[in-house]
XYZ file of C-alpha atoms in Angstrom:
769
model
C 21.104 36.300 15.231
C 21.560 32.600 16.164
C 25.224 31.772 16.606
C 25.349 28.043 17.461
C 23.922 24.781 16.123
C 22.864 21.845 18.298
C 22.421 18.388 16.751
C 20.735 15.829 19.003
C 19.840 12.180 18.397
C 18.193 9.430 20.398
C 18.895 5.740 20.039
C 19.051 2.866 19.518
C 16.061 3.259 17.205
C 16.135 0.292 14.844
C 17.034 -2.197 17.569
C 14.279 -1.010 19.884
C 11.538 -0.812 17.252
C 12.342 -4.055 15.436
C 12.571 -6.148 18.628
C 8.935 -7.227 18.396
C 6.891 -10.407 18.522
C 3.635 -8.635 17.680
C 2.588 -5.691 15.581
C 1.432 -4.000 18.802
C 5.022 -4.175 20.103
C 6.231 -2.690 16.823
C 3.832 0.245 16.975
C 4.331 1.051 20.672
C 8.124 1.020 20.291
C 7.881 3.559 17.466
C 5.242 5.717 19.179
C 7.174 5.801 22.458
C 10.365 7.000 20.771
C 8.317 9.646 18.943
C 6.942 10.885 22.263
C 10.457 11.129 23.675
C 11.534 13.172 20.648
C 8.501 15.418 21.116
C 9.748 16.053 24.675
C 13.195 16.887 23.275
C 11.627 19.276 20.764
C 9.568 21.073 23.411
C 12.541 21.355 25.795
C 14.689 22.863 23.050
C 12.049 25.476 22.272
C 11.586 26.277 25.957
C 15.347 26.867 26.195
C 15.103 29.582 23.531
C 16.168 27.552 20.500
C 14.807 27.748 16.966
C 14.096 24.219 15.731
C 15.126 23.683 12.111
C 14.391 19.954 11.993
C 11.903 18.386 12.407
C 9.082 20.838 11.694
C 5.479 19.715 11.317
C 2.206 21.389 10.357
C 0.049 22.427 13.303
C 0.867 22.664 16.993
C 0.359 19.042 18.084
C 3.340 16.698 17.622
C 2.546 13.865 15.204
C 2.469 10.204 16.222
C 5.725 9.625 14.337
C 8.873 11.720 14.609
C 12.448 11.186 13.413
C 15.049 10.519 16.089
C 17.092 13.580 15.076
C 16.847 17.193 16.219
C 18.621 20.283 14.879
C 18.258 23.563 16.782
C 19.791 27.030 16.473
C 20.744 28.943 19.629
C 22.013 32.412 20.390
C 25.417 31.178 21.548
C 27.424 28.063 22.296
C 26.795 28.124 26.049
C 23.030 28.284 25.548
C 23.224 25.324 23.164
C 25.245 23.202 25.629
C 22.896 24.054 28.508
C 19.892 23.156 26.339
C 21.494 19.851 25.279
C 21.920 18.861 28.907
C 18.330 19.887 29.679
C 17.039 17.869 26.713
C 18.962 14.795 27.866
C 17.522 15.085 31.377
C 13.960 15.654 30.120
C 14.063 12.662 27.750
C 15.488 10.359 30.415
C 12.899 11.538 32.942
C 10.026 10.892 30.537
C 11.410 7.472 29.628
C 11.766 6.661 33.335
C 8.226 7.863 34.042
C 6.722 5.523 31.420
C 8.871 2.617 32.609
C 7.866 3.258 36.254
C 4.184 3.323 35.297
C 4.521 -0.047 33.551
C 6.426 -1.464 36.545
C 3.770 -0.264 38.986
C 0.967 -1.728 36.856
C 2.689 -5.109 36.622
C 3.511 -5.069 40.329
C -0.157 -4.431 41.076
C -1.153 -7.512 38.998
C 1.455 -9.624 40.815
C 0.407 -8.497 44.296
C -3.258 -9.261 43.544
C -2.506 -12.804 42.370
C -1.770 -15.439 45.054
C 0.283 -17.560 42.643
C 2.431 -14.515 41.878
C 2.674 -12.784 45.250
C 6.426 -12.642 45.493
C 9.075 -10.007 46.093
C 12.140 -9.130 44.081
C 10.607 -10.109 40.722
C 12.168 -7.007 39.102
C 15.716 -7.138 40.477
C 17.368 -5.868 37.269
C 14.546 -3.547 36.149
C 16.247 -0.238 36.970
C 19.575 -1.352 35.495
C 18.001 -2.274 32.170
C 15.862 0.850 31.954
C 18.562 3.305 33.008
C 21.280 2.001 30.699
C 19.366 1.434 27.471
C 18.650 4.838 25.942
C 21.517 6.663 24.243
C 21.262 10.446 24.009
C 24.021 11.908 21.842
C 24.534 15.571 20.951
C 27.068 17.898 19.390
C 27.360 21.692 19.345
C 29.002 23.879 16.696
C 29.916 27.512 17.309
C 28.587 29.963 14.769
C 31.980 31.289 13.697
C 33.146 27.844 12.484
C 32.001 28.625 8.923
C 29.924 31.392 7.363
C 27.776 29.247 5.038
C 24.824 27.494 6.666
C 25.249 24.311 4.583
C 28.897 24.005 5.668
C 27.972 24.533 9.307
C 25.218 21.964 8.971
C 27.599 19.375 7.516
C 30.155 20.079 10.225
C 27.762 19.645 13.155
C 26.418 16.424 11.606
C 29.993 15.140 11.238
C 30.685 15.918 14.894
C 27.499 14.127 15.900
C 28.487 11.032 13.916
C 31.962 11.091 15.467
C 30.410 11.205 18.942
C 28.041 8.345 18.101
C 30.997 6.165 17.184
C 32.266 6.533 20.757
C 29.788 4.026 22.179
C 29.107 3.882 25.886
C 29.398 0.272 27.035
C 27.824 -0.441 30.437
C 29.884 -2.767 32.617
C 26.894 -4.610 34.103
C 26.744 -8.361 33.477
C 23.249 -9.884 33.563
C 22.671 -13.406 34.822
C 19.834 -15.833 34.228
C 17.554 -16.859 31.379
C 17.078 -14.292 28.647
C 14.101 -12.320 27.394
C 12.145 -13.805 24.484
C 12.118 -10.413 22.712
C 15.426 -8.757 23.682
C 17.687 -11.782 23.539
C 20.636 -10.179 25.319
C 18.700 -9.127 28.406
C 17.590 -11.104 31.425
C 13.907 -11.807 31.841
C 12.184 -10.490 34.937
C 11.281 -13.006 37.650
C 11.738 -13.724 41.377
C 15.411 -14.230 42.153
C 16.295 -13.730 38.511
C 19.423 -11.783 37.705
C 21.090 -12.744 40.979
C 24.757 -13.704 40.436
C 24.404 -16.315 43.179
C 23.345 -19.583 41.435
C 21.639 -20.786 44.612
C 19.296 -17.785 44.565
C 18.351 -18.029 40.894
C 15.114 -19.652 39.816
C 15.049 -22.701 37.559
C 13.726 -22.446 34.021
C 10.545 -24.259 35.063
C 9.937 -21.835 37.918
C 10.476 -18.867 35.601
C 7.949 -20.235 33.094
C 5.488 -20.881 35.914
C 5.814 -17.248 37.046
C 5.116 -15.868 33.571
C 2.380 -18.418 32.962
C 0.579 -17.294 36.117
C 0.967 -13.644 35.087
C -0.448 -14.457 31.633
C -3.470 -16.121 33.271
C -3.987 -13.078 35.478
C -3.863 -10.682 32.531
C -6.102 -12.913 30.408
C -9.009 -12.425 32.822
C -8.912 -8.653 32.247
C -10.895 -7.767 29.086
C -8.914 -4.607 28.368
C -5.446 -6.025 29.016
C -2.806 -6.592 26.359
C -2.082 -10.292 26.153
C 0.844 -12.503 27.016
C 1.232 -15.955 25.515
C 0.131 -18.601 28.030
C 2.156 -21.198 29.922
C 5.211 -18.950 30.198
C 5.934 -18.963 26.470
C 6.818 -15.261 26.729
C 9.297 -14.165 29.417
C 10.023 -10.463 29.211
C 12.808 -8.140 30.258
C 12.104 -4.634 31.551
C 12.457 -3.163 28.041
C 10.107 -5.738 26.555
C 7.588 -5.104 29.351
C 7.641 -1.385 28.548
C 7.004 -2.112 24.864
C 4.266 -4.635 25.554
C 2.364 -2.752 28.263
C 3.056 0.971 27.716
C -0.178 1.099 25.711
C -2.156 -0.515 28.540
C -5.506 1.220 28.992
C -5.365 1.681 32.778
C -1.700 2.633 33.040
C -1.141 5.512 35.455
C 0.530 8.101 33.230
C 0.297 11.837 33.798
C -1.709 13.837 31.282
C 1.357 15.466 29.737
C 2.715 12.148 28.447
C -0.225 11.261 26.244
C -1.618 7.798 25.627
C 0.281 5.138 23.724
C -2.831 3.011 23.396
C -3.863 2.127 19.871
C -5.171 -1.175 18.619
C -2.986 -2.414 15.775
C -4.056 -5.162 13.372
C -2.059 -8.373 13.698
C -0.113 -9.761 10.741
C -3.093 -11.986 9.940
C -5.352 -8.935 10.167
C -3.217 -7.224 7.520
C -3.026 -10.372 5.355
C -6.812 -10.803 5.359
C -7.632 -7.102 4.904
C -8.346 -7.555 1.185
C -10.728 -10.426 1.952
C -12.434 -8.365 4.647
C -12.802 -5.476 2.206
C -14.519 -7.822 -0.268
C -16.878 -9.032 2.491
C -17.788 -5.454 3.399
C -18.290 -4.553 -0.271
C -20.764 -7.429 -0.632
C -22.555 -6.443 2.563
C -22.747 -2.944 1.114
C -24.834 -4.313 -1.791
C -27.337 -5.795 0.672
C -26.212 -9.423 0.443
C -28.563 -11.018 3.002
C -27.187 -14.544 2.561
C -23.631 -13.452 3.400
C -24.873 -11.512 6.428
C -26.736 -14.557 7.744
C -23.679 -16.785 7.359
C -21.517 -14.246 9.183
C -24.079 -14.064 11.989
C -24.006 -17.853 12.295
C -20.223 -17.842 12.510
C -20.250 -15.101 15.136
C -22.734 -17.097 17.235
C -20.513 -20.189 16.949
C -17.469 -18.222 18.149
C -19.455 -16.836 21.068
C -20.360 -20.392 22.073
C -16.671 -21.329 22.110
C -15.669 -18.426 24.344
C -18.578 -18.980 26.760
C -17.748 -15.905 28.778
C -13.985 -16.047 28.148
C -12.384 -12.714 27.333
C -9.304 -14.030 25.518
C -10.993 -14.096 22.114
C -11.120 -10.290 22.246
C -7.527 -9.674 23.226
C -6.174 -9.936 19.672
C -9.376 -8.790 17.983
C -9.545 -5.586 16.015
C -11.418 -2.766 17.673
C -14.228 -0.862 15.974
C -12.247 2.363 16.235
C -11.621 4.094 12.889
C -7.870 4.326 13.439
C -7.381 0.536 13.452
C -8.010 0.032 9.738
C -9.654 3.212 8.403
C -10.075 1.777 4.895
C -12.265 -1.053 6.248
C -14.077 1.240 8.665
C -15.132 3.509 5.789
C -16.504 0.498 3.885
C -18.347 -0.750 6.981
C -20.163 2.539 7.538
C -22.274 2.145 4.383
C -23.349 -1.481 4.899
C -27.001 -2.287 5.462
C -26.326 -4.909 8.146
C -24.106 -3.153 10.679
C -24.027 -6.198 12.941
C -22.427 -8.336 10.251
C -20.071 -5.511 9.270
C -19.038 -5.051 12.898
C -18.147 -8.717 13.127
C -15.890 -8.424 10.064
C -14.129 -5.487 11.714
C -14.081 -6.958 15.199
C -12.526 -10.366 14.752
C -8.861 -10.847 14.064
C -7.773 -12.146 10.652
C -6.717 -15.462 12.223
C -10.374 -16.261 12.850
C -10.991 -16.446 9.094
C -8.578 -19.382 8.744
C -10.075 -22.807 9.478
C -6.767 -24.020 10.946
C -7.160 -21.492 13.787
C -10.224 -23.302 15.089
C -8.363 -25.892 17.120
C -8.026 -26.095 20.890
C -4.248 -25.675 20.701
C -4.366 -22.542 18.541
C -7.126 -20.939 20.618
C -5.092 -21.576 23.757
C -1.696 -20.551 22.349
C -2.817 -17.471 20.412
C -5.772 -16.223 22.458
C -5.190 -17.715 25.905
C -8.594 -19.435 25.931
C -8.719 -22.213 28.542
C -10.341 -24.732 26.211
C -9.619 -28.311 25.221
C -10.861 -30.796 22.648
C -10.194 -33.726 24.945
C -6.647 -34.151 23.652
C -5.058 -30.741 23.038
C -5.400 -27.246 24.421
C -5.222 -25.874 27.953
C -4.579 -28.422 30.713
C -7.951 -29.000 32.347
C -9.642 -26.573 29.987
C -13.318 -26.716 29.094
C -14.043 -29.436 26.513
C -15.348 -27.685 23.389
C -15.356 -30.469 20.803
C -18.923 -29.841 19.655
C -18.701 -26.011 19.613
C -15.477 -26.318 17.600
C -17.190 -28.488 14.990
C -20.049 -26.003 14.685
C -17.617 -23.078 14.336
C -15.662 -24.849 11.592
C -18.872 -25.625 9.717
C -20.008 -22.004 10.057
C -16.672 -20.663 8.774
C -16.679 -23.187 5.912
C -20.136 -21.933 4.973
C -18.807 -18.352 4.765
C -15.741 -19.380 2.727
C -17.798 -21.564 0.387
C -20.234 -18.747 -0.287
C -17.522 -16.167 -0.951
C -15.731 -18.649 -3.218
C -18.960 -18.927 -5.255
C -18.886 -15.139 -5.535
C -15.359 -15.432 -7.001
C -13.824 -13.713 -3.974
C -10.280 -14.852 -3.321
C -9.892 -16.725 -0.015
C -8.142 -15.011 2.899
C -4.466 -14.539 2.060
C -1.825 -16.098 4.289
C 0.886 -13.615 3.294
C 1.312 -9.897 3.924
C 3.924 -7.216 3.143
C 6.135 -4.892 5.181
C 7.167 -1.743 3.307
C 10.186 0.332 4.300
C 11.016 3.592 2.511
C 13.951 5.966 2.818
C 14.637 9.174 0.907
C 17.664 9.254 -1.412
C 20.457 11.848 -1.489
C 19.159 13.714 1.582
C 22.728 14.780 2.354
C 23.040 16.349 -1.100
C 19.753 18.186 -0.612
C 21.013 19.618 2.680
C 24.216 20.798 0.985
C 22.108 22.935 -1.356
C 20.633 24.879 1.573
C 22.042 28.401 1.863
C 19.884 29.864 4.633
C 18.410 28.446 7.863
C 14.940 29.410 6.674
C 15.362 27.115 3.664
C 16.120 24.253 6.043
C 12.924 24.969 7.951
C 10.995 25.002 4.686
C 12.434 21.624 3.687
C 11.654 20.244 7.157
C 8.091 21.500 6.906
C 7.657 19.842 3.499
C 8.931 16.559 4.950
C 6.498 17.001 7.843
C 3.542 17.530 5.496
C 4.535 14.439 3.519
C 4.835 12.326 6.675
C 1.718 13.542 8.487
C -0.679 14.057 5.583
C 0.227 12.182 2.433
C 1.709 8.985 3.852
C -1.271 8.172 6.146
C -3.669 8.808 3.263
C -1.799 6.488 0.896
C -1.324 3.685 3.441
C -4.561 3.802 5.452
C -7.200 5.564 3.330
C -6.331 4.563 -0.238
C -5.276 1.052 0.851
C -6.194 -1.220 3.808
C -2.771 -0.944 5.432
C -1.397 0.182 8.790
C 1.226 2.896 9.169
C 3.785 2.150 11.896
C 5.808 5.342 11.511
C 6.501 8.108 9.029
C 9.366 10.283 10.226
C 10.067 12.687 7.386
C 11.574 10.613 4.583
C 11.421 7.335 6.591
C 8.310 5.176 6.341
C 7.450 1.765 7.784
C 4.052 0.252 7.009
C 2.167 -3.047 6.940
C 0.141 -3.800 3.800
C -1.880 -6.641 2.284
C -0.277 -8.182 -0.801
C -2.531 -6.540 -3.374
C -1.696 -3.060 -2.037
C 2.083 -3.368 -1.716
C 3.237 -2.318 -5.209
C 0.569 0.374 -5.826
C 1.276 1.944 -2.420
C 5.034 1.909 -3.069
C 4.645 3.715 -6.400
C 2.249 6.247 -4.842
C 4.706 6.994 -2.015
C 7.563 7.609 -4.461
C 5.422 9.954 -6.550
C 4.096 11.904 -3.553
C 7.573 12.247 -2.042
C 9.067 13.650 -5.250
C 6.215 16.103 -5.810
C 6.190 17.369 -2.217
C 9.931 17.784 -1.668
C 11.058 18.898 -5.137
C 8.833 21.969 -4.801
C 11.007 23.391 -1.982
C 14.558 22.558 -3.121
C 16.680 24.403 -5.718
C 16.142 23.378 -9.329
C 19.719 22.097 -9.572
C 19.044 19.218 -7.142
C 15.441 18.343 -7.977
C 16.533 15.295 -9.961
C 17.947 13.913 -6.695
C 14.605 14.045 -4.874
C 13.833 10.333 -5.046
C 13.043 7.546 -2.617
C 13.999 3.891 -2.435
C 11.610 1.271 -1.108
C 12.116 -2.253 0.159
C 9.210 -4.675 0.433
C 9.317 -7.970 2.313
C 6.506 -10.447 1.680
C 6.090 -13.161 4.296
C 3.638 -15.633 5.790
C 1.568 -14.131 8.580
C 3.044 -16.643 11.036
C 6.663 -15.814 10.152
C 8.750 -14.252 12.920
C 8.069 -10.524 12.782
C 11.637 -9.462 13.552
C 12.929 -11.569 10.641
C 10.432 -10.024 8.218
C 11.440 -6.547 9.401
C 15.096 -7.432 8.791
C 14.202 -8.635 5.275
C 12.396 -5.330 4.553
C 15.446 -3.346 5.708
C 17.733 -5.501 3.557
C 15.456 -4.995 0.547
C 15.474 -1.227 1.096
C 19.281 -1.251 1.274
C 19.364 -3.392 -1.879
C 17.175 -0.811 -3.649
C 19.836 1.790 -2.874
C 22.998 -0.260 -3.443
C 22.185 -2.886 -6.058
C 19.603 -0.844 -7.982
C 21.072 2.640 -7.713
C 18.300 4.406 -5.713
C 14.900 5.595 -6.964
C 14.104 1.887 -6.928
C 11.784 -0.734 -5.507
C 13.226 -4.046 -4.324
C 11.017 -6.949 -3.291
C 11.886 -10.066 -1.306
C 9.247 -12.785 -1.032
C 10.000 -15.128 1.863
C 8.309 -18.340 0.839
C 7.664 -21.044 3.414
C 9.296 -23.564 1.080
C 12.129 -22.977 -1.360
C 14.459 -20.046 -1.808
C 13.182 -16.457 -1.515
C 12.109 -14.577 -4.636
C 14.248 -11.436 -5.000
C 13.551 -8.769 -7.617
C 14.110 -5.054 -8.086
C 13.494 -2.198 -10.485
C 15.240 1.145 -10.850
C 13.958 4.217 -12.649
C 16.519 6.645 -14.032
C 14.325 9.749 -14.219
C 13.542 11.351 -10.844
C 10.247 12.793 -12.044
C 9.100 9.330 -13.111
C 9.343 7.130 -10.004
C 9.593 3.389 -10.427
C 6.740 2.444 -12.761
C 5.469 -1.082 -12.359
C 2.027 -0.358 -13.838
C 2.272 -3.330 -16.271
C 2.902 -5.671 -13.325
C -0.090 -4.154 -11.513
C -2.174 -4.791 -14.648
C -1.066 -8.425 -14.719
C -1.995 -8.835 -11.047
C -5.427 -7.301 -11.689
C -6.119 -9.607 -14.641
C -5.069 -12.641 -12.610
C -7.209 -11.588 -9.676
C -10.284 -11.313 -11.906
C -9.685 -14.764 -13.343
C -9.021 -13.404 -16.824
C -5.344 -14.395 -16.917
C -3.958 -17.667 -15.612
C -1.061 -17.386 -13.107
C 0.648 -20.022 -15.288
C 1.486 -17.164 -17.648
C 4.362 -16.258 -15.311
C 5.755 -19.790 -15.428
C 5.525 -20.013 -19.211
C 7.374 -16.717 -19.640
C 10.030 -17.852 -17.146
C 10.707 -20.802 -19.472
C 10.899 -18.577 -22.553
C 12.845 -15.625 -21.077
C 16.407 -17.074 -21.111
C 16.231 -17.414 -24.888
C 15.995 -13.625 -25.286
C 19.302 -11.793 -25.104
C 19.360 -8.027 -24.798
C 20.222 -7.793 -28.484
C 16.782 -9.155 -29.373
C 14.501 -6.502 -30.928
C 11.716 -5.269 -28.702
C 9.225 -6.404 -31.355
C 10.324 -10.007 -30.813
C 9.716 -9.802 -27.061
C 6.381 -8.126 -27.619
C 5.228 -10.797 -30.085
C 6.089 -13.675 -27.746
C 4.515 -11.976 -24.722
C 1.374 -11.308 -26.769
C 1.181 -14.947 -27.856
C 1.401 -16.185 -24.272
C -1.047 -13.581 -23.002
C -3.688 -14.490 -25.577
C -3.166 -18.186 -24.828
C -3.602 -17.730 -21.091
C -6.526 -15.268 -21.079
C -10.174 -16.283 -21.188
C -13.660 -15.080 -20.306
C -16.609 -17.079 -18.957
C -18.499 -18.328 -21.989
C -21.978 -17.479 -23.226
C -24.801 -17.644 -20.733
C -22.450 -17.959 -17.750
C -20.831 -14.631 -18.657
C -24.187 -12.868 -18.790
C -25.363 -14.518 -15.551
C -22.280 -13.343 -13.706
C -22.585 -9.857 -15.230
C -26.193 -9.440 -14.090
C -25.594 -10.830 -10.584
C -25.874 -7.707 -8.438
C -24.799 -9.591 -5.292
C -21.131 -9.575 -6.269
C -18.923 -6.856 -7.795
C -17.343 -8.933 -10.574
C -18.672 -6.821 -13.473
C -17.397 -3.546 -12.056
C -14.006 -5.071 -11.297
C -13.855 -6.502 -14.811
C -14.515 -3.065 -16.295
C -11.764 -1.621 -14.117
C -9.336 -4.302 -15.284
C -10.155 -3.779 -18.971
C -10.715 -0.010 -18.780
C -14.335 -0.280 -19.907
C -17.350 1.938 -19.245
C -19.609 -0.137 -16.983
C -22.649 2.122 -17.430
C -22.257 2.185 -21.220
C -22.238 -1.607 -21.451
C -25.336 -1.832 -19.265
C -27.089 0.645 -21.565
C -26.136 -1.490 -24.560
C -27.556 -4.615 -22.907
C -30.756 -2.851 -21.827
C -31.407 -1.760 -25.412
C -31.601 -5.399 -26.587
C -34.467 -7.394 -24.955
C -33.405 -10.794 -26.364
C -31.315 -12.593 -23.713
C -29.384 -14.642 -26.274
C -28.433 -11.478 -28.133
C -27.481 -9.854 -24.859
C -25.069 -12.657 -24.177
C -23.599 -12.511 -27.701
C -23.210 -8.744 -27.578
C -21.508 -8.872 -24.198
C -19.223 -11.720 -25.277
C -18.216 -9.858 -28.452
C -17.627 -6.589 -26.630
C -15.488 -8.114 -23.884
C -13.569 -10.448 -26.202
C -12.686 -7.536 -28.447
C -11.600 -5.382 -25.509
C -9.641 -8.195 -23.878
C -7.706 -8.817 -27.084
C -6.905 -5.131 -27.478
C -5.943 -4.928 -23.812
C -3.572 -7.880 -24.179
C -1.948 -6.241 -27.202
C -1.321 -3.046 -25.245
C -0.159 -4.978 -22.186
C 2.290 -7.001 -24.287
C 3.835 -3.782 -25.560
C 4.044 -2.371 -22.023
C 5.646 -5.544 -20.652
C 8.211 -5.622 -23.470
C 9.107 -1.991 -22.788
C 9.349 -2.798 -19.069
C 11.770 -5.646 -19.840
C 13.995 -3.247 -21.775
C 13.760 -0.545 -19.120
C 14.593 -3.021 -16.337
C 17.835 -3.893 -18.117
C 18.723 -0.299 -19.029
C 17.914 1.015 -15.554
C 20.041 -1.660 -13.887
C 22.956 -0.802 -16.158
C 22.527 2.878 -15.344
C 22.618 1.973 -11.646
C 25.872 -0.028 -11.812
C 27.819 1.735 -14.577
C 29.769 5.014 -14.334
C 27.916 8.065 -15.677
C 28.323 8.704 -19.381
C 29.398 5.159 -20.295
C 26.002 3.903 -21.435
C 23.708 4.812 -24.333
C 20.384 6.542 -23.606
C 17.694 4.547 -21.825
C 15.129 2.623 -23.881
C 12.347 5.163 -23.365
C 14.574 7.986 -24.632
C 15.546 6.380 -27.964
C 13.567 6.377 -31.208
C 12.096 2.925 -32.027
C 14.314 2.393 -35.099
C 17.439 2.813 -32.987
C 16.440 0.229 -30.375
C 18.438 -2.735 -31.649
C 21.652 -0.939 -32.497
C 21.668 0.974 -29.244
C 21.326 -2.063 -27.022
C 24.258 -2.845 -24.757
C 25.709 -6.318 -25.337
C 25.031 -8.471 -22.276
C 25.530 -12.236 -22.004
C 22.235 -14.172 -21.943
C 21.306 -16.068 -18.786
C 22.136 -19.773 -18.738
C 19.192 -22.019 -19.582
C 19.634 -24.101 -16.465
C 19.790 -21.130 -14.096
C 16.905 -20.810 -11.590
C 14.447 -18.129 -12.716
C 13.256 -16.559 -9.455
C 15.867 -17.580 -6.896
C 18.937 -15.551 -7.857
C 20.588 -13.489 -5.114
C 20.815 -9.714 -5.714
C 24.529 -9.832 -6.557
C 23.779 -12.036 -9.579
C 21.295 -9.556 -11.036
C 23.802 -7.736 -13.251
C 24.139 -10.649 -15.658
C 20.394 -11.205 -16.106
C 18.743 -10.018 -19.302
C 15.735 -7.725 -19.241
C 13.494 -10.635 -20.274
C 14.666 -12.691 -17.292
C 14.158 -9.725 -14.955
C 10.609 -9.451 -16.301
C 10.119 -13.152 -15.524
C 11.157 -12.444 -11.935
C 8.566 -9.683 -11.626
C 5.848 -11.836 -13.210
C 6.710 -14.480 -10.611
C 6.042 -11.881 -7.929
C 2.752 -11.001 -9.685
C 1.646 -14.643 -9.592
C 2.714 -14.882 -5.948
C 0.706 -11.759 -5.072
C -2.344 -13.047 -6.955
C -2.408 -16.372 -5.134
C -2.134 -14.606 -1.783
C 1.204 -16.300 -1.314
C -0.223 -19.782 -1.887
C 2.531 -22.108 -3.077
């Protein structure tokens, strides 16, 4: 019988993953740490241990793994020996990857006359050897008889050891890395404490500029920004180039190569999906315009390879949602172009010499800006802009929203995991819980993020999730993750703690050109706000606008089996996206909301919301409505039926039964007007209930248990007014969407609803301000 527990952890995780300038950096940092943990897992098993966490379905380690390991051993000595072996194996694998990156870079430098220099990596070994932290703790089996007590004790010992940080004494000299700010960038003579031997800033930029030019000429290489705008330390080099296609890694390491959509690729994913949907209907005009744009881009590159360095690959694992849509299109060439080109190339502002040089490394010029001495492409640029304008004009006529400039980062963390572990009585129960977390992370999360929505999963390590999503998918994906997590994990824990199986999610919405590390920090802060300010089982959203203060909102759900429900907000977004509801509805309600205290009856809120909804909703009139309905080249009718919960086939049968076109139009107008009115009535009721629940749930999150009346959804309608908790109304002059989280307690439910409707309008406009 196992008699000792080993707890092992690898770090620093957050610092290493979040230090990223590109989404590729973000993914490789996560995947590399997962590979190191897979090595730790295999070493522990080879040493005779029984791994209790993590456990995954199947034999192959998943692409994402948590940075924690818990293993049972026969005795304390075996556990200590295994811990030392794990530490050595992880460090060796980390060193092997770092050496492979160093050798690849050294090969590029040797082959380039402008770079042929020695001692460019003076501090490489110091940075690589001192960065990883491997921490472990061992608990003897006779410390406590109960498994849950032993588990808590070994975790406490591990945390105590982690607080004893190891501080290396090395002092690094020279200019710092543009990704890891505290580390010296690589370069000839760099890092030398002798000032006379250290390169100047200009010389350092020249070195990295020459290396960027060398890499740019290699079609399969991962890019560097030109002219020395990126100067990397050893750690940053490992993150940037560990996924390099021709890296010399042994077969046991596995490849870290995977093309990851850029932030603009995520932001424009909804637009790309609409393009592919139209191509799927056989839209010849759209296909021809896409072909013309592709030909114009090819003329700009004129043999250059840089345009492909940030382009999406055709591989299914880049954006599976889009790949599935592309497979059923009639014109595969046009569909391939939608998949192939990066989202940036669907913005007209990208088509300038400066942007093509800065972002893609193309040596082009328009006579004034761009690469020094680059090829003059004034005429090709004009043709490309005209071709892209033709595509955007045509899709605008089809009522397809233009490419969004904003995207979302979603971060999820399970709640009360410590309490769940305390309920475990036997080691086998821990393995069962670990296996359930593994199924959730390897099966359900990828499906929700990448199959049901056009997002990209960065990692899913048990109850931790980090993903990139287009705006329209952020809230639906968050709700789906909460539901799946509760259903999967509650099935394997004791009934007494099932109400604690919840997850909190933070969402940061930002412009696709915003600094990636800052957006990641905002997502982490939002996730922490969901736990602290909103009492867990919550979703918190921060929208980082390019002008003005951020929009900060949150919602908490009291019942564990009903994760945070923002379905009414999703309905508002859908109506706005279909052009049925004006985004001004959010602004009008923001003006009205402060007048409603929490003592106001729900019927009063519902009546005012209904009035505004009916005022701000409209359908195309008469003949135009019928023309749009019968236009098979665009999916407006089907989307309209989805928004209003109508039977598309039934309406088409009704229209086919009446040959008179004027009567067709009248019948359709009557049918949709009637349904839209009924839909607005139901939506008004749902939004009013959401306003009440937002207030009640926030009070439940911040008040001691037992001090509040039942939540709004648990009270009979006649008791609503008397059961409301007295809260001071918001001041009329107070900003509606710019309050910091700590001011949320004093806001009424109506004002909280205004905040969420502001987010809905923001999502609908693709972040346009």
